[in-house]
Short mmCIF file of C-alpha atoms and ligand atoms in Angstrom, two decimals:
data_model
loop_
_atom_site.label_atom_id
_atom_site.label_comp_id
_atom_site.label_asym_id
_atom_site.label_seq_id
_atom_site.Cartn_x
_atom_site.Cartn_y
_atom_site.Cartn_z
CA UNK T 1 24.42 146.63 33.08
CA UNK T 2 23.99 144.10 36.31
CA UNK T 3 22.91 141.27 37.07
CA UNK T 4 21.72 140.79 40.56
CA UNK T 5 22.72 139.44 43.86
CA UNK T 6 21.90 139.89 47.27
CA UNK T 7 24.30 138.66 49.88
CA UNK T 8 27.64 138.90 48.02
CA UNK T 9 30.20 141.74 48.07
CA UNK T 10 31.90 141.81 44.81
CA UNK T 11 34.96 143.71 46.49
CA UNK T 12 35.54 141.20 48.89
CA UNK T 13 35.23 138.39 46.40
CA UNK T 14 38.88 137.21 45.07
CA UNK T 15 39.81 135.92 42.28
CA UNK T 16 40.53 132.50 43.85
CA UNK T 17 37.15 132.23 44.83
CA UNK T 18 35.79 133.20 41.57
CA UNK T 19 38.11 129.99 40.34
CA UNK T 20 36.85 128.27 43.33
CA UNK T 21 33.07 128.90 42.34
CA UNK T 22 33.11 128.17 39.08
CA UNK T 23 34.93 124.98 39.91
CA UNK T 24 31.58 124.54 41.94
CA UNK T 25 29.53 125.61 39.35
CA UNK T 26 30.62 123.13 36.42
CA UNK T 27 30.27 120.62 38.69
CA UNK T 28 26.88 121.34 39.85
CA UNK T 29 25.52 122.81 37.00
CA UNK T 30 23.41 120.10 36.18
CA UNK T 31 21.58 119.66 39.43
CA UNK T 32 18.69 121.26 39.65
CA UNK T 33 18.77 121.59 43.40
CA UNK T 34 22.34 122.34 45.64
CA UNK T 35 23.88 119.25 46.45
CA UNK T 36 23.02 117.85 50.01
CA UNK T 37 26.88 118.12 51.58
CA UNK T 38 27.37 121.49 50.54
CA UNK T 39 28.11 123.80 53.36
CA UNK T 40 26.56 127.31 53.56
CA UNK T 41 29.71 128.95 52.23
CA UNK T 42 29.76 126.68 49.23
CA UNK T 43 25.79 127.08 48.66
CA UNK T 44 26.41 130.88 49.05
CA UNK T 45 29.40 130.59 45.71
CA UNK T 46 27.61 128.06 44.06
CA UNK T 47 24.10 130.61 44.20
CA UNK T 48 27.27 133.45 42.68
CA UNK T 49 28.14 130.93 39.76
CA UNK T 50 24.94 130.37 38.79
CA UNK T 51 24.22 134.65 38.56
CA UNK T 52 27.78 134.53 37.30
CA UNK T 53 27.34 131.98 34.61
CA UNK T 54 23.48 132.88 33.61
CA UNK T 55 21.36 130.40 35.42
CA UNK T 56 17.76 131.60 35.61
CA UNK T 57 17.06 130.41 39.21
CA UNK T 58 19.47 133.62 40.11
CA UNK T 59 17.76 136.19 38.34
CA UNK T 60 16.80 137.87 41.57
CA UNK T 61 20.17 138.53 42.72
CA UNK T 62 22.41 141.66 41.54
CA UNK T 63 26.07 141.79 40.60
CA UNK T 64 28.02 144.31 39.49
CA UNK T 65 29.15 143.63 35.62
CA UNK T 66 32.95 143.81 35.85
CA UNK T 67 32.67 140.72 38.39
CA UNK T 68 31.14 138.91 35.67
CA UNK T 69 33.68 139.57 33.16
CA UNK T 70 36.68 139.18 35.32
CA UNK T 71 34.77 135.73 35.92
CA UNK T 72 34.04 134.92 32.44
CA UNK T 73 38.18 136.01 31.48
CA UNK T 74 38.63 133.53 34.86
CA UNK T 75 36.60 130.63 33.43
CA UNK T 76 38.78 131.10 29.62
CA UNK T 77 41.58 130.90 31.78
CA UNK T 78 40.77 127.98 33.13
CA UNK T 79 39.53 126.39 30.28
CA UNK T 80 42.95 127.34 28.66
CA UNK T 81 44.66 125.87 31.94
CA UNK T 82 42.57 122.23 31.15
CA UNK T 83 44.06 122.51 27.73
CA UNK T 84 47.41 122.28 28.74
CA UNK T 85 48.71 118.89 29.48
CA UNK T 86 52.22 117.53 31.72
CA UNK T 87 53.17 115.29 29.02
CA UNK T 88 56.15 112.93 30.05
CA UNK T 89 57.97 111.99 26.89
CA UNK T 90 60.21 108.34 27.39
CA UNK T 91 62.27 108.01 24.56
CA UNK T 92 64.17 111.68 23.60
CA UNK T 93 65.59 110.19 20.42
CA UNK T 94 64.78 111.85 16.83
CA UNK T 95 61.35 111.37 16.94
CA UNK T 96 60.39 112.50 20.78
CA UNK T 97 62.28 115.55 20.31
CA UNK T 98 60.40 116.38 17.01
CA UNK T 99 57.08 115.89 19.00
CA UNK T 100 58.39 117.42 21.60
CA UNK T 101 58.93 120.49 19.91
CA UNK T 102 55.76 121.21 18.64
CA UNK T 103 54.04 119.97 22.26
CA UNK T 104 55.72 123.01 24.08
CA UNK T 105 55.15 125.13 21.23
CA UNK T 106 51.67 125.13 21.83
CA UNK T 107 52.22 125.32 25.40
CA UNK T 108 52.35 121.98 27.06
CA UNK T 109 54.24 121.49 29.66
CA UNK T 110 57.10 118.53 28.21
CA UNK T 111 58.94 116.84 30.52
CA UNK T 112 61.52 113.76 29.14
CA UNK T 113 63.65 110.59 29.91
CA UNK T 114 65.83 108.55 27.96
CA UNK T 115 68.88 105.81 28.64
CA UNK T 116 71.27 108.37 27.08
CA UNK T 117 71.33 112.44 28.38
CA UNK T 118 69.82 114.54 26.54
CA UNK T 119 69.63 117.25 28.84
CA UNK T 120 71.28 119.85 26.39
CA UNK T 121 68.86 119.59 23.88
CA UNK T 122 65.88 119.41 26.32
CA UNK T 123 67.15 122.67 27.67
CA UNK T 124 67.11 124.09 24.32
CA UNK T 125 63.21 123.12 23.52
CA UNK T 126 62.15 124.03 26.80
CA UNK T 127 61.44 120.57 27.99
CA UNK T 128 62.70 119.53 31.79
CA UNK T 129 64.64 116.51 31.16
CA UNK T 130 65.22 113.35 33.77
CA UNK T 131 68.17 111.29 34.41
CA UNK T 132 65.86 108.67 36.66
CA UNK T 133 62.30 107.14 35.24
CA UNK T 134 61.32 107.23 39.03
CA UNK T 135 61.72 110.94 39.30
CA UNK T 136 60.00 111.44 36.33
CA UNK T 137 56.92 109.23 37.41
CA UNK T 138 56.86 111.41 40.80
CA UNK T 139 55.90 114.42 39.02
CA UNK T 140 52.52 112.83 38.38
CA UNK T 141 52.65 113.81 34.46
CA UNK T 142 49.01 113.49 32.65
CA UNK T 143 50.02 111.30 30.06
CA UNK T 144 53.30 109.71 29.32
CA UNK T 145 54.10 109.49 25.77
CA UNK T 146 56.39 106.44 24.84
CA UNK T 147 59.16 107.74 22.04
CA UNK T 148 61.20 104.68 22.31
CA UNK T 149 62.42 102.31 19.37
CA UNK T 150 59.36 99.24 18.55
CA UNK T 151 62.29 96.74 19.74
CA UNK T 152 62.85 98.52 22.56
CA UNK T 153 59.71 99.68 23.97
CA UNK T 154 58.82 96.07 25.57
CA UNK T 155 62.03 96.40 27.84
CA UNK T 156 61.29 100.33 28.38
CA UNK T 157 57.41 99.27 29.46
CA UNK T 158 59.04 96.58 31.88
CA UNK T 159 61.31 98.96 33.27
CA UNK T 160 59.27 102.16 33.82
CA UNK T 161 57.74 102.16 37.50
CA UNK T 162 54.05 103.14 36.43
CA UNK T 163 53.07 102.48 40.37
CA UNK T 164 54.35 105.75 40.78
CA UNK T 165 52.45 107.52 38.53
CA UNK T 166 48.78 108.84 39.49
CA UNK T 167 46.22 105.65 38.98
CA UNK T 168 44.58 107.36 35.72
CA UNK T 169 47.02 108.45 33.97
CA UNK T 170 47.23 108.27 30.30
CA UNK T 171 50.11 106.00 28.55
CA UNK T 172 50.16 107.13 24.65
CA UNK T 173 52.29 105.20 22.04
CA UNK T 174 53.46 106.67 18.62
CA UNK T 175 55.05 103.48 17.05
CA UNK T 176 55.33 102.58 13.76
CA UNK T 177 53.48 99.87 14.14
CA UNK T 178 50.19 99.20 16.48
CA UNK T 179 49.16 95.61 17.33
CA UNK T 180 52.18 94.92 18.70
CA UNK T 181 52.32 97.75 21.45
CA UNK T 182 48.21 97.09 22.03
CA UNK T 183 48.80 93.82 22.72
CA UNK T 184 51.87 94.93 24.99
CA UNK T 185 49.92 97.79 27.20
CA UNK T 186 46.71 95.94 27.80
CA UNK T 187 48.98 93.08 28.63
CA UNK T 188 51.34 94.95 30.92
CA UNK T 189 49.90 97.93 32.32
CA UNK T 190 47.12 98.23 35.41
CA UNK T 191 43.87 98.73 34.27
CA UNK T 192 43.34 102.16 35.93
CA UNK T 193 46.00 103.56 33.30
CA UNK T 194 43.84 104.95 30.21
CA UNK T 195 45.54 103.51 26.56
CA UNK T 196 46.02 105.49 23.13
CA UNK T 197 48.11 104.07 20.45
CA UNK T 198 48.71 106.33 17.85
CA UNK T 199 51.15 106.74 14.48
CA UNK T 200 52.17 110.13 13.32
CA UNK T 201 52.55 109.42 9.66
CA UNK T 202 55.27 111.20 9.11
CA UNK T 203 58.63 111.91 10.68
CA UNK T 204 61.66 115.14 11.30
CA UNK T 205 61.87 114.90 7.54
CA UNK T 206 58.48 114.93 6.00
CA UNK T 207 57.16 117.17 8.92
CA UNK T 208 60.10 119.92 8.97
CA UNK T 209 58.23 122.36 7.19
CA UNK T 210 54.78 121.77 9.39
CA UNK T 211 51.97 118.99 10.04
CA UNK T 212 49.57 120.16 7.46
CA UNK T 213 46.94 117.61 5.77
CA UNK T 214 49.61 115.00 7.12
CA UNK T 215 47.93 111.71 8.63
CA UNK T 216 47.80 111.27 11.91
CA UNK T 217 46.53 107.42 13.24
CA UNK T 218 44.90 106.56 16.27
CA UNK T 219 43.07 104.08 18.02
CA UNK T 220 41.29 104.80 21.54
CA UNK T 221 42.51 101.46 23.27
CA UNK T 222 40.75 101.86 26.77
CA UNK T 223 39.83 104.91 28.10
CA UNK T 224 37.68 105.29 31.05
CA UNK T 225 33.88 106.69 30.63
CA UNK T 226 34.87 109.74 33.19
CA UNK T 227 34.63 112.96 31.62
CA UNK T 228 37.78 113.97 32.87
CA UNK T 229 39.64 111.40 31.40
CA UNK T 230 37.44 111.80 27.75
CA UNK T 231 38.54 115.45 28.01
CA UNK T 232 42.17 114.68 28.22
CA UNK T 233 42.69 112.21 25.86
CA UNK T 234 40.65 114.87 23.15
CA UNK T 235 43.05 117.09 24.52
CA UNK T 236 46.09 115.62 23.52
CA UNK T 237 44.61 114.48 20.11
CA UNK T 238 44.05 118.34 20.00
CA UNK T 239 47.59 118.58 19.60
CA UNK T 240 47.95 117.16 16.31
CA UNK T 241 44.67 119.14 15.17
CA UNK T 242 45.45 122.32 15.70
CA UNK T 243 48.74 121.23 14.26
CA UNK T 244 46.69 120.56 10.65
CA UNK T 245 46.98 116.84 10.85
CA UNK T 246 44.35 115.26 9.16
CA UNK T 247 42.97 112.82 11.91
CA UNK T 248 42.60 109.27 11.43
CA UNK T 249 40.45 107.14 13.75
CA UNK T 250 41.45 103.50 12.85
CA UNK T 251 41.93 100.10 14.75
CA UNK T 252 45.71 99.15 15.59
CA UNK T 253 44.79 95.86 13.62
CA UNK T 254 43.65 98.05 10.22
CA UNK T 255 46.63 100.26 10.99
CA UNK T 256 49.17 97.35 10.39
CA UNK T 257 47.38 96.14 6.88
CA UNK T 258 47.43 99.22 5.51
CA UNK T 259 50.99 100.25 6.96
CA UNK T 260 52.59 97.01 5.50
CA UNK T 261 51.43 97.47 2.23
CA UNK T 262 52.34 101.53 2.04
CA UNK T 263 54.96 102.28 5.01
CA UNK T 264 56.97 99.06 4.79
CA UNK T 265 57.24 98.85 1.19
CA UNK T 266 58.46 102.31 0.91
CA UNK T 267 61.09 101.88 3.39
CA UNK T 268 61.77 98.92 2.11
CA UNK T 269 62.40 100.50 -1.48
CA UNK T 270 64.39 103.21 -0.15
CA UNK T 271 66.71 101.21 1.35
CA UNK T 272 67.20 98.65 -1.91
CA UNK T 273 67.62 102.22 -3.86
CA UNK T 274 70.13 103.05 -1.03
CA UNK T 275 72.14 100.04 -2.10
CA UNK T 276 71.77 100.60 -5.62
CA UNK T 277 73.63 104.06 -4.85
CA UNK T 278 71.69 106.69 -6.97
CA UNK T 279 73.27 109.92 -6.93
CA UNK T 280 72.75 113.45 -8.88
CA UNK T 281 73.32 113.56 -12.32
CA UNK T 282 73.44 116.79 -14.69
CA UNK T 283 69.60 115.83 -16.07
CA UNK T 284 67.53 114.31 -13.30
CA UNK T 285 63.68 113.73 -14.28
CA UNK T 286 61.08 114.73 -11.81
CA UNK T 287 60.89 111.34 -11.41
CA UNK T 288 64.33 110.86 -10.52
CA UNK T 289 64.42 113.63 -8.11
CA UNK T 290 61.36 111.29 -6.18
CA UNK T 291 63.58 108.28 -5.93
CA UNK T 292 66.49 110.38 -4.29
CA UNK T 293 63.92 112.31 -2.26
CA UNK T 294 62.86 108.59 -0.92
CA UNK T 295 66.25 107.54 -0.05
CA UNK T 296 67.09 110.30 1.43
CA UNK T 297 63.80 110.15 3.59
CA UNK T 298 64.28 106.59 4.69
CA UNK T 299 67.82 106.18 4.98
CA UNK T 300 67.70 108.47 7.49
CA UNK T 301 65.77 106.72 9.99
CA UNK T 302 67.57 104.48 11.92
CA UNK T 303 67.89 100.56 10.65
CA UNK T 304 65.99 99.77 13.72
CA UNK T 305 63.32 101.34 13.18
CA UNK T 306 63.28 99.79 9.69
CA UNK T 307 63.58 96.35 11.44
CA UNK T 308 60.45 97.36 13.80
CA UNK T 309 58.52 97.45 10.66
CA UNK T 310 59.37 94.47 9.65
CA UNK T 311 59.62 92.31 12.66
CA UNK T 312 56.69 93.79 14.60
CA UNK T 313 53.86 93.80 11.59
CA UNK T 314 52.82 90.36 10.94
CA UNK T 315 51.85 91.66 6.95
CA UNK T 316 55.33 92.76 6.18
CA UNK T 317 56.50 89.39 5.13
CA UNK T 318 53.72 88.72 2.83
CA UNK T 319 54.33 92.31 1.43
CA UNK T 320 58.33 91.65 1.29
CA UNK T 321 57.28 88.37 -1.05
CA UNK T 322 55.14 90.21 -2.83
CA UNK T 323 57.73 92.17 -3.89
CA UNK T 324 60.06 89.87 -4.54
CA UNK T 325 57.62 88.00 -6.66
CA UNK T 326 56.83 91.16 -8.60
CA UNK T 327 60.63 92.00 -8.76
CA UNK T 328 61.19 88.72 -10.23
CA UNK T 329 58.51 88.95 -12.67
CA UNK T 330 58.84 92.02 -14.34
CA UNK T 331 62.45 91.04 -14.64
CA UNK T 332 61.13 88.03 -16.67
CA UNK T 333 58.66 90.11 -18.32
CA UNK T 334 61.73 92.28 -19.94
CA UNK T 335 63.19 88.56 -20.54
CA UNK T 336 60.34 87.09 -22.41
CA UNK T 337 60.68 90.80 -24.30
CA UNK T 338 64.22 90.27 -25.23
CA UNK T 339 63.91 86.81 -25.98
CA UNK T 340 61.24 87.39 -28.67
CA UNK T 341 63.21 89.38 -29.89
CA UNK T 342 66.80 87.56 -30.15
CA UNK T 343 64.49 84.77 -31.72
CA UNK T 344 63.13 86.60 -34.45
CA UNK T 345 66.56 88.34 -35.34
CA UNK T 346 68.44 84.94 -35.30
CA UNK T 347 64.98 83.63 -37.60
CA UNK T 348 66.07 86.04 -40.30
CA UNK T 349 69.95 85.83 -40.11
CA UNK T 350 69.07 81.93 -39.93
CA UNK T 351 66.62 82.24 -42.46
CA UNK T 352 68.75 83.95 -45.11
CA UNK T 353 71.73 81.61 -44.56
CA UNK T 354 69.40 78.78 -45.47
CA UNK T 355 68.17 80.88 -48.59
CA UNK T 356 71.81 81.11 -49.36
CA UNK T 357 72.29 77.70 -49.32
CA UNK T 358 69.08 76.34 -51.34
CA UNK T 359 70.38 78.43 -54.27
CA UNK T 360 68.75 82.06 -52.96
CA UNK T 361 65.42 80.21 -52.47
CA UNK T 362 63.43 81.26 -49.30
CA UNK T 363 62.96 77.74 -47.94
CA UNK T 364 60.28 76.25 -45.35
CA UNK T 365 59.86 79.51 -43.47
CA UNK T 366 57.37 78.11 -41.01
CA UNK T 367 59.52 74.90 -40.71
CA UNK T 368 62.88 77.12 -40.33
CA UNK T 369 60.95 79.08 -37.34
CA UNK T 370 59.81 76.36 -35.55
CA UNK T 371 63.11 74.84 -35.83
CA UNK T 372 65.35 77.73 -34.53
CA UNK T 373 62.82 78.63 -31.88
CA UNK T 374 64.21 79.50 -28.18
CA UNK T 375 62.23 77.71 -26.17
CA UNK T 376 60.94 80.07 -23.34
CA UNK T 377 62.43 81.50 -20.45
CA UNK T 378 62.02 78.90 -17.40
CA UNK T 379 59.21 79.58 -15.33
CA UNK T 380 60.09 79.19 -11.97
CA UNK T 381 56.62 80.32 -10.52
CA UNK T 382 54.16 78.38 -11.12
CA UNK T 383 51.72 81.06 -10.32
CA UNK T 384 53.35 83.14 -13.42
CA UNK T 385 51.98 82.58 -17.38
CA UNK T 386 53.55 84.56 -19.66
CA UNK T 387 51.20 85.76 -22.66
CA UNK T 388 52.39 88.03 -25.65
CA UNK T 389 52.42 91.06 -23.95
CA UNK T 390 51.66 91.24 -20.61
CA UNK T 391 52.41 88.74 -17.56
CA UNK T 392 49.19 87.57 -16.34
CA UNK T 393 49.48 86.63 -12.89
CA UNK T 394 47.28 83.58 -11.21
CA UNK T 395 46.95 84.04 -7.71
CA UNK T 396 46.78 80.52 -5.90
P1 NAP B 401 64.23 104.67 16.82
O1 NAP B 401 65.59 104.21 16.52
O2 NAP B 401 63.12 103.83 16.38
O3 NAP B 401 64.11 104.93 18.40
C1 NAP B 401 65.05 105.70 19.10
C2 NAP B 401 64.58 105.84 20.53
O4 NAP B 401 64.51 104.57 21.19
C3 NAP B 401 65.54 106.68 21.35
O5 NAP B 401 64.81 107.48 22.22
C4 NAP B 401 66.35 105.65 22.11
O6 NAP B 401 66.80 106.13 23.34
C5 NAP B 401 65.32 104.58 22.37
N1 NAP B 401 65.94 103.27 22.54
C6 NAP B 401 66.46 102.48 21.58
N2 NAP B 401 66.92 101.33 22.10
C7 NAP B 401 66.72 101.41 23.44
C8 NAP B 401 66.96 100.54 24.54
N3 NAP B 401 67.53 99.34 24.37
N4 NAP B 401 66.58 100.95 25.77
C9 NAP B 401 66.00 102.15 25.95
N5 NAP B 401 65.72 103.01 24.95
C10 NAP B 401 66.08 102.64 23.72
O7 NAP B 401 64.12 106.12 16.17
P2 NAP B 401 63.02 107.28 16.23
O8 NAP B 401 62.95 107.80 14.87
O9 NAP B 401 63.38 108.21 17.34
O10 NAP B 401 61.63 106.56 16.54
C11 NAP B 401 61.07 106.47 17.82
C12 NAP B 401 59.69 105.84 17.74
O11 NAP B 401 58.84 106.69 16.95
C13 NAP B 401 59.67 104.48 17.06
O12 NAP B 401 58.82 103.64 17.75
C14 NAP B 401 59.14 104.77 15.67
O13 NAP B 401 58.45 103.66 15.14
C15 NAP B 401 58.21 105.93 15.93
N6 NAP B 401 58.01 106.80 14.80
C16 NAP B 401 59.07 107.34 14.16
C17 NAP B 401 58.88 108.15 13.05
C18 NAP B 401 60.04 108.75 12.32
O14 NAP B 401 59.84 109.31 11.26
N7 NAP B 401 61.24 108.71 12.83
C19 NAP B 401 57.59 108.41 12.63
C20 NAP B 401 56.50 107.88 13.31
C21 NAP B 401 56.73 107.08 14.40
P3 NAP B 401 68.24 106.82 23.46
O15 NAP B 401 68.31 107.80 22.33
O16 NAP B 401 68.21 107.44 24.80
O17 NAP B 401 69.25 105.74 23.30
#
């Protein structure tokens, strides 16, 4: 079958200027009319794009068909080529190589920095590491991913000469947690630089065996209205979509009450079950199995990133006496248990005694049991009651 067209050769027509027109033609597509500074040579590719791409205005010109398919396997090429990102990962530690990995996996191009050398292991995943931030910068990456440790990253920001990068590019964060480093970028960096802060909810542990239904955070932070710069930050979230993350679209603020309540606690129990020292036995529960699972998850990541949690999420105190204060209670709750208990066994030892002495008469039994009656365990909280069986708790 053709399509028409007049005043085009198709064997004199390369293949960069099938690129070249329908460069042309996506950007012109919506005009109804050629644009006014378009020179005859463009107005003669952009008139080919439209035959090329369908547009009814051309229907008068003929083409020969396998021009229009080595355009349309030109314009998937393309569209693949706009898919693939120059990432720039700062901070090759545990976590930027684990992204890292999967980034060049699906084709990216990765390129790294980091204060120590790493250069081994970026040769190994493919990624083209950096000794110097600067010479990094100079390759003009699309988006630079910061890797580095939440205490760190402040210094790391400071320190990284963004002048040198191209004025749009955009600066991604994956840190624990997300106020902190919003605050810190729309602080610090130049408002042509687009902002994402994200949190891959999970790490090298819980992601070795793939991404799948695992939550991925992110907040859009400031990204400019241009469709280029739309397209690239979908892009990148791309990455963690076709990965199987299940995508979360959440403010950095939400982010931290929700992380502080669920992240922090569970770090900080694995690292109080660290302390405690599990370790196998011959008949570990399911349940059992969890709680070494969890130690072995957290204890893994470094203390400082444990500290980040902490430090750098306003909630985690109030979650850390929270616990504390439901620690504490629960031990008093098993107290209050044990004390009923002691009471009502030293009652009837007491009690008999006394029978023994009046003669094997059961004496005053109510008078005996108020008598010999512990008081109560000490209630240190005054936000604590204690009732028969459960510890009701009055929030003040
Ligand atoms: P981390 O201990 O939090 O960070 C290690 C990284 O920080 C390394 O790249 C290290 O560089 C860099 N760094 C530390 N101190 C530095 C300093 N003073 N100056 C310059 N760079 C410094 O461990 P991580 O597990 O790799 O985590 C990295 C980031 O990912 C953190 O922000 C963390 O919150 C986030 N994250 C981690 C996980 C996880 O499961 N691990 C999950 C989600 C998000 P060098 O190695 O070159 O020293």
């Amino acid at each position: 079958m053709m399509n028409s067209i007049s005043f085009v050769n198709s064997s004199s027509t390369t293949t960069a200027d099938i690129i070249y027109l329908n460069h042309q033609f996506s950007r012109h597509k919506c005009f109804s009319r050629l644009p006014r500074d378009a020179t005859p040579r463009d107005r003669r590719k952009i008139s080919l794009a439209r035959a090329i791409n369908g547009s009814p205005t051309c229907s008068h010109v003929e083409i020969d068909q396998t021009l229009v398919s080595s355009s349309q396997a030109t314009t998937r090429a393309c569209s693949n080529e706009q898919k693939k990102l120059k990432i720039a990962v700062v901070g090759f530690g545990n976590f930027g190589q684990f992204l890292a990995r999967e980034m060049v996996k699906q084709g990216h191009q990765v390129l790294a920095y980091s204060r120590s050398d790493y250069s081994k292991v970026a040769k190994e995943i493919g990624v083209q590491f950096f000794r110097d931030p600067d010479d990094l910068c100079e390759e003009h990456p699309q988006v630079v991913l910061l890797c580095t440790s939440i205490l760190s990253t402040e210094k790391v920001l400071r320190s990284l000469p963004v002048d040198r990068l191209r004025r749009s590019t955009l600066i991604v964060d994956v840190l624990s947690v997300k106020e902190f480093p919003r605050t810190l970028f729309l602080r610090h960096l130049p408002e042509d630089l687009d902002i994402l802060c994200t949190h891959p909810m999970f790490g090298p542990d819980s992601g070795k065996s793939g991404w799948d239904g695992l939550p991925f955070v992110f907040d859009k932070v400031r990204v400019g209205s241009d469709p280029t710069r739309t397209h690239r930050v979908n892009t990148f979230l791309d990455i963690f979509k076709h990965a199987g993350c299940r995508m979360v679209e959440m403010t950095c603020m939400d982010h931290d009450k929700h992380a502080a309540g669920s992240q922090f606690i569970t770090h900080m129990m694995g690292r109080v079950l660290e302390k405690v020292g599990l370790s196998n036995t011959p008949i570990n529960t399911k349940g059992y199995e969890s709680l070494l699972n969890l130690v072995d998850n957290t204890a893994r990541d470094s203390f400082e990133l444990f500290y980040g949690l902490f430090l750098y999420n306003k909630n985690a105190m109030e979650e850390l006496d929270r616990l504390d204060w439901a620690f504490d209670t629960v031990k008093m709750q098993l107290s209050g248990y044990l004390h009923d208990f002691a009471s009502k066994k030293l009652m009837l030892e007491t009690g008999n005694e006394l029978a023994g002495i009046v003669s094997g008469k059961i004496g005053d039994d109510n008078h005996n049991n108020k008598r010999l009656m512990l008081s109560p365990p000490t209630n240190s909280y005054k936000n604590v009651t204690f009732t028969d069986t459960k510890v009701s708790e009055k929030m003040m």
